[in-house]
JSON list of C-alpha atoms in Angstrom, two decimals:
[
{"chain": "A", "resi": 3, "resn": "UNK", "atom": "CA", "xyz": [-1.22, 69.05, 136.14]},
{"chain": "A", "resi": 4, "resn": "UNK", "atom": "CA", "xyz": [1.75, 66.82, 136.79]},
{"chain": "A", "resi": 5, "resn": "UNK", "atom": "CA", "xyz": [1.47, 64.15, 139.46]},
{"chain": "A", "resi": 6, "resn": "UNK", "atom": "CA", "xyz": [3.08, 60.96, 140.74]},
{"chain": "A", "resi": 7, "resn": "UNK", "atom": "CA", "xyz": [0.32, 60.03, 143.17]},
{"chain": "A", "resi": 8, "resn": "UNK", "atom": "CA", "xyz": [-3.06, 61.24, 144.31]},
{"chain": "A", "resi": 9, "resn": "UNK", "atom": "CA", "xyz": [-1.61, 63.06, 147.33]},
{"chain": "A", "resi": 10, "resn": "UNK", "atom": "CA", "xyz": [-1.77, 66.85, 147.14]},
{"chain": "A", "resi": 11, "resn": "UNK", "atom": "CA", "xyz": [1.91, 67.28, 148.00]},
{"chain": "A", "resi": 12, "resn": "UNK", "atom": "CA", "xyz": [2.87, 65.23, 144.92]},
{"chain": "A", "resi": 13, "resn": "UNK", "atom": "CA", "xyz": [0.76, 67.29, 142.49]},
{"chain": "A", "resi": 14, "resn": "UNK", "atom": "CA", "xyz": [2.21, 70.18, 140.50]},
{"chain": "A", "resi": 15, "resn": "UNK", "atom": "CA", "xyz": [0.04, 72.75, 138.73]},
{"chain": "A", "resi": 16, "resn": "UNK", "atom": "CA", "xyz": [1.66, 74.48, 135.75]},
{"chain": "A", "resi": 17, "resn": "UNK", "atom": "CA", "xyz": [0.06, 77.17, 133.62]},
{"chain": "A", "resi": 18, "resn": "UNK", "atom": "CA", "xyz": [2.10, 78.26, 130.63]},
{"chain": "A", "resi": 19, "resn": "UNK", "atom": "CA", "xyz": [1.57, 81.26, 128.39]},
{"chain": "A", "resi": 20, "resn": "UNK", "atom": "CA", "xyz": [2.91, 80.90, 124.86]},
{"chain": "A", "resi": 21, "resn": "UNK", "atom": "CA", "xyz": [3.14, 83.12, 121.81]},
{"chain": "A", "resi": 22, "resn": "UNK", "atom": "CA", "xyz": [4.36, 81.88, 118.43]},
{"chain": "A", "resi": 23, "resn": "UNK", "atom": "CA", "xyz": [5.10, 78.45, 119.94]},
{"chain": "A", "resi": 24, "resn": "UNK", "atom": "CA", "xyz": [7.47, 80.07, 122.47]},
{"chain": "A", "resi": 25, "resn": "UNK", "atom": "CA", "xyz": [6.74, 79.88, 126.17]},
{"chain": "A", "resi": 26, "resn": "UNK", "atom": "CA", "xyz": [7.31, 83.31, 127.64]},
{"chain": "A", "resi": 27, "resn": "UNK", "atom": "CA", "xyz": [5.83, 83.01, 131.13]},
{"chain": "A", "resi": 28, "resn": "UNK", "atom": "CA", "xyz": [4.76, 80.18, 133.45]},
{"chain": "A", "resi": 29, "resn": "UNK", "atom": "CA", "xyz": [3.09, 79.78, 136.82]},
{"chain": "A", "resi": 30, "resn": "UNK", "atom": "CA", "xyz": [4.45, 76.79, 138.72]},
{"chain": "A", "resi": 31, "resn": "UNK", "atom": "CA", "xyz": [2.78, 75.75, 141.98]},
{"chain": "A", "resi": 32, "resn": "UNK", "atom": "CA", "xyz": [6.04, 74.30, 143.30]},
{"chain": "A", "resi": 33, "resn": "UNK", "atom": "CA", "xyz": [7.78, 77.66, 142.86]},
{"chain": "A", "resi": 34, "resn": "UNK", "atom": "CA", "xyz": [4.66, 79.55, 143.99]},
{"chain": "A", "resi": 35, "resn": "UNK", "atom": "CA", "xyz": [5.01, 82.43, 141.57]},
{"chain": "A", "resi": 36, "resn": "UNK", "atom": "CA", "xyz": [5.24, 83.35, 137.90]},
{"chain": "A", "resi": 37, "resn": "UNK", "atom": "CA", "xyz": [8.56, 82.86, 136.11]},
{"chain": "A", "resi": 38, "resn": "UNK", "atom": "CA", "xyz": [9.46, 84.67, 132.89]},
{"chain": "A", "resi": 39, "resn": "UNK", "atom": "CA", "xyz": [11.53, 83.10, 130.13]},
{"chain": "A", "resi": 40, "resn": "UNK", "atom": "CA", "xyz": [11.82, 86.03, 127.72]},
{"chain": "A", "resi": 41, "resn": "UNK", "atom": "CA", "xyz": [12.30, 89.77, 128.22]},
{"chain": "A", "resi": 42, "resn": "UNK", "atom": "CA", "xyz": [8.55, 90.31, 127.94]},
{"chain": "A", "resi": 43, "resn": "UNK", "atom": "CA", "xyz": [7.87, 87.33, 130.20]},
{"chain": "A", "resi": 44, "resn": "UNK", "atom": "CA", "xyz": [10.17, 88.61, 132.94]},
{"chain": "A", "resi": 45, "resn": "UNK", "atom": "CA", "xyz": [8.44, 92.01, 132.92]},
{"chain": "A", "resi": 46, "resn": "UNK", "atom": "CA", "xyz": [5.00, 90.40, 133.05]},
{"chain": "A", "resi": 47, "resn": "UNK", "atom": "CA", "xyz": [6.08, 87.96, 135.77]},
{"chain": "A", "resi": 48, "resn": "UNK", "atom": "CA", "xyz": [7.18, 90.86, 137.96]},
{"chain": "A", "resi": 49, "resn": "UNK", "atom": "CA", "xyz": [3.81, 92.55, 137.41]},
{"chain": "A", "resi": 50, "resn": "UNK", "atom": "CA", "xyz": [1.79, 89.36, 138.02]},
{"chain": "A", "resi": 51, "resn": "UNK", "atom": "CA", "xyz": [3.76, 88.45, 141.16]},
{"chain": "A", "resi": 52, "resn": "UNK", "atom": "CA", "xyz": [2.77, 91.77, 142.78]},
{"chain": "A", "resi": 53, "resn": "UNK", "atom": "CA", "xyz": [-0.91, 90.72, 142.70]},
{"chain": "A", "resi": 54, "resn": "UNK", "atom": "CA", "xyz": [-1.16, 88.54, 145.81]},
{"chain": "A", "resi": 55, "resn": "UNK", "atom": "CA", "xyz": [-4.80, 87.64, 145.18]},
{"chain": "A", "resi": 56, "resn": "UNK", "atom": "CA", "xyz": [-3.91, 86.21, 141.75]},
{"chain": "A", "resi": 57, "resn": "UNK", "atom": "CA", "xyz": [-1.00, 84.24, 143.23]},
{"chain": "A", "resi": 58, "resn": "UNK", "atom": "CA", "xyz": [-3.32, 82.79, 145.90]},
{"chain": "A", "resi": 59, "resn": "UNK", "atom": "CA", "xyz": [-5.91, 81.87, 143.28]},
{"chain": "A", "resi": 60, "resn": "UNK", "atom": "CA", "xyz": [-3.32, 80.13, 141.12]},
{"chain": "A", "resi": 61, "resn": "UNK", "atom": "CA", "xyz": [-1.98, 78.19, 144.12]},
{"chain": "A", "resi": 62, "resn": "UNK", "atom": "CA", "xyz": [-5.53, 77.08, 144.92]},
{"chain": "A", "resi": 63, "resn": "UNK", "atom": "CA", "xyz": [-5.92, 75.63, 141.42]},
{"chain": "A", "resi": 64, "resn": "UNK", "atom": "CA", "xyz": [-3.70, 72.71, 142.39]},
{"chain": "A", "resi": 65, "resn": "UNK", "atom": "CA", "xyz": [-6.32, 71.52, 144.86]},
{"chain": "A", "resi": 66, "resn": "UNK", "atom": "CA", "xyz": [-9.44, 72.74, 143.06]},
{"chain": "A", "resi": 67, "resn": "UNK", "atom": "CA", "xyz": [-8.56, 71.54, 139.56]},
{"chain": "A", "resi": 68, "resn": "UNK", "atom": "CA", "xyz": [-5.77, 68.98, 139.67]},
{"chain": "A", "resi": 69, "resn": "UNK", "atom": "CA", "xyz": [-6.78, 67.00, 142.75]},
{"chain": "A", "resi": 70, "resn": "UNK", "atom": "CA", "xyz": [-10.32, 66.51, 141.42]},
{"chain": "A", "resi": 71, "resn": "UNK", "atom": "CA", "xyz": [-9.05, 65.27, 138.05]},
{"chain": "A", "resi": 72, "resn": "UNK", "atom": "CA", "xyz": [-6.36, 62.81, 139.19]},
{"chain": "A", "resi": 73, "resn": "UNK", "atom": "CA", "xyz": [-8.63, 59.82, 138.67]},
{"chain": "A", "resi": 74, "resn": "UNK", "atom": "CA", "xyz": [-9.57, 60.75, 135.10]}
]
Protein backbone atom coordinates (compact mmCIF):
# COMPACT_ATOMS: atom_id res chain seq x y z
CA UNK A 1 0.00 0.00 0.00
CA UNK A 2 1.24 3.44 -0.93
CA UNK A 3 -0.52 6.45 0.54
CA UNK A 4 -0.14 10.18 1.15
CA UNK A 5 -3.17 10.56 3.41
CA UNK A 6 -5.88 8.47 4.99
CA UNK A 7 -8.39 9.27 2.23
CA UNK A 8 -9.27 6.35 -0.03
CA UNK A 9 -8.60 8.33 -3.22
CA UNK A 10 -4.99 8.89 -2.11
CA UNK A 11 -4.27 5.20 -1.43
CA UNK A 12 -2.68 2.94 -4.03
CA UNK A 13 -2.70 -0.86 -3.74
CA UNK A 14 0.13 -2.64 -5.56
CA UNK A 15 0.63 -6.39 -5.70
CA UNK A 16 3.81 -7.51 -7.43
CA UNK A 17 4.76 -10.98 -8.57
CA UNK A 18 8.50 -11.65 -8.76
CA UNK A 19 10.68 -14.54 -9.83
CA UNK A 20 14.45 -14.57 -9.39
CA UNK A 21 14.34 -11.00 -8.02
CA UNK A 22 12.69 -9.81 -11.26
CA UNK A 23 9.20 -8.34 -11.21
CA UNK A 24 7.27 -9.88 -14.07
CA UNK A 25 3.68 -8.82 -13.35
CA UNK A 26 1.95 -6.25 -11.13
CA UNK A 27 -1.58 -5.27 -10.18
CA UNK A 28 -1.90 -1.54 -9.63
CA UNK A 29 -5.17 -0.15 -8.26
CA UNK A 30 -4.61 3.19 -10.01
CA UNK A 31 -4.38 1.44 -13.38
CA UNK A 32 -7.14 -1.02 -12.42
CA UNK A 33 -5.62 -4.05 -14.12
CA UNK A 34 -2.56 -6.27 -14.26
CA UNK A 35 0.50 -5.03 -16.15
CA UNK A 36 3.21 -7.36 -17.43
CA UNK A 37 6.89 -6.42 -17.53
CA UNK A 38 8.35 -9.50 -19.21
CA UNK A 39 7.15 -11.74 -22.04
CA UNK A 40 5.71 -14.19 -19.51
CA UNK A 41 4.22 -11.33 -17.48
CA UNK A 42 2.45 -9.84 -20.49
CA UNK A 43 0.87 -13.20 -21.34
CA UNK A 44 -0.25 -13.74 -17.75
CA UNK A 45 -1.55 -10.16 -17.47
CA UNK A 46 -3.75 -10.71 -20.51
CA UNK A 47 -5.10 -13.91 -18.96
CA UNK A 48 -5.64 -12.35 -15.51
CA UNK A 49 -7.34 -9.24 -16.94
CA UNK A 50 -10.02 -11.42 -18.58
CA UNK A 51 -11.20 -12.58 -15.13
CA UNK A 52 -13.45 -9.71 -14.08
CA UNK A 53 -14.17 -11.20 -10.66
CA UNK A 54 -10.44 -11.28 -9.84
CA UNK A 55 -10.03 -7.68 -11.02
CA UNK A 56 -12.94 -6.59 -8.81
CA UNK A 57 -11.48 -8.45 -5.83
CA UNK A 58 -8.07 -6.85 -6.31
CA UNK A 59 -9.64 -3.37 -6.59
CA UNK A 60 -11.52 -4.02 -3.34
CA UNK A 61 -8.25 -4.77 -1.53
CA UNK A 62 -7.43 -1.07 -1.51
CA UNK A 63 -10.35 -0.42 0.81
CA UNK A 64 -10.39 -3.73 2.68
CA UNK A 65 -6.66 -4.01 3.36
CA UNK A 66 -4.94 -0.67 2.88
CA UNK A 67 -7.54 1.66 4.38
CA UNK A 68 -7.72 -0.40 7.59
CA UNK A 69 -3.93 -0.39 7.98
CA UNK A 70 -3.17 3.30 7.33
CA UNK A 71 -2.88 4.07 11.03
CA UNK A 72 -0.40 1.27 11.75
